[in-house]
XYZ file of C-alpha atoms in Angstrom:
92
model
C -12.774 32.271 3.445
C -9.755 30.316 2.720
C -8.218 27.205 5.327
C -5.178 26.483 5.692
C -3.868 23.356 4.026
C -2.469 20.766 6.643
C 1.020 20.056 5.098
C 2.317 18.126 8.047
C 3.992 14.642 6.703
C 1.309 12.534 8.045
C -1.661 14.407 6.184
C 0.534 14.001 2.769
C 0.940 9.704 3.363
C -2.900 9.536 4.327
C -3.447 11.473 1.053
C -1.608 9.127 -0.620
C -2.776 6.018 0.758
C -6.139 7.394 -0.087
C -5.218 7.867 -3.642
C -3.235 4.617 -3.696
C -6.454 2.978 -2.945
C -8.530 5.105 -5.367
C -6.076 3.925 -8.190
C -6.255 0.134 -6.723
C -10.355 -0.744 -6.753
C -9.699 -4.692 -7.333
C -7.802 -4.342 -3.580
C -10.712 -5.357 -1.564
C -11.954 -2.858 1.318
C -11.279 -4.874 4.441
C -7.284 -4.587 3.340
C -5.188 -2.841 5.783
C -2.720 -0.866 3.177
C -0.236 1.215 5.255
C 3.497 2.651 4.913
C 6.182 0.933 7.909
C 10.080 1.669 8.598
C 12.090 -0.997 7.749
C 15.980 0.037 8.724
C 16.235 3.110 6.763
C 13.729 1.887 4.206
C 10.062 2.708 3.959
C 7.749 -0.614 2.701
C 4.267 -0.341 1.360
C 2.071 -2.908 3.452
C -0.688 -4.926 2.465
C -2.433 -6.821 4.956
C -4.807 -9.646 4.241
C -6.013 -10.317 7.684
C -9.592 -9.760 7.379
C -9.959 -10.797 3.698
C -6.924 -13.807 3.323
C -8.935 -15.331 0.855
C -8.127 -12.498 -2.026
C -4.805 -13.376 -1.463
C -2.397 -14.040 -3.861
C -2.950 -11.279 -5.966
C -2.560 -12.114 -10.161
C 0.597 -10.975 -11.438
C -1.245 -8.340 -13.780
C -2.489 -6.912 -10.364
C 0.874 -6.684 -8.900
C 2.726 -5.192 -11.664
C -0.474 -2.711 -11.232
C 0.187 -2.153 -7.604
C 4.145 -1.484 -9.020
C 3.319 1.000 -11.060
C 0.742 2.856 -9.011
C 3.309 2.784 -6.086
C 6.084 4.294 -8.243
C 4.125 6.720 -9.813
C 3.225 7.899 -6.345
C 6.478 7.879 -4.702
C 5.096 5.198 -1.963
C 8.393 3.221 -1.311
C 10.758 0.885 -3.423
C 9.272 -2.275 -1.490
C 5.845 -3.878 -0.776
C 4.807 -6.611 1.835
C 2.036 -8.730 1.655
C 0.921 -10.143 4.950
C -1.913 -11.475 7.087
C -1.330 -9.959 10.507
C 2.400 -11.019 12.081
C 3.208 -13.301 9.230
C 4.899 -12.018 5.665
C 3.503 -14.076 2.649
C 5.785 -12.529 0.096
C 8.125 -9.292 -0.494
C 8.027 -7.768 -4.061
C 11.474 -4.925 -4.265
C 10.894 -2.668 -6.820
């Protein structure tokens, strides 16, 4: 017996969050990676609180994260933070 596949909005970002962090195994576990509203603008967010010491990522690794966010149509923006507080904004 076939299910039904859950095509609501929020199933397809979990989905790819999932496979963003598939395609991302140098991003340690304990990062929170998540999608926020910014205006009319959707950011990807990476948050260092419970792991700031990986933070700053190498520039090979970002330009990684770039392409792996573009290829799956995460947002044009990403954040790094540690909780409240924005260490750095990378536009695409």
């Amino acid at each position: 017996m076939e299910f039904p596949l859950d095509c609501t909005s929020a199933n397809f970002e979990k989905v790819a969050l999932t496979k963003f962090r598939s395609l991302t195994p140098y991003l340690p576990t304990q990062i929170i990676i998540s999608r926020e509203p910014w205006g009319r603008f959707t950011v990807l967010s990476l948050d260092f609180q419970d792991c700031p010491h990986y933070f700053p990522l190498s520039q090979e690794q970002n330009q990684n994260l770039v392409e792996i966010m573009n290829q799956l149509g995460l947002s044009n923006s990403i954040i790094f933070r540690i909780g409240n507080k924005i260490l750095g904004w990378q536009k695409v």
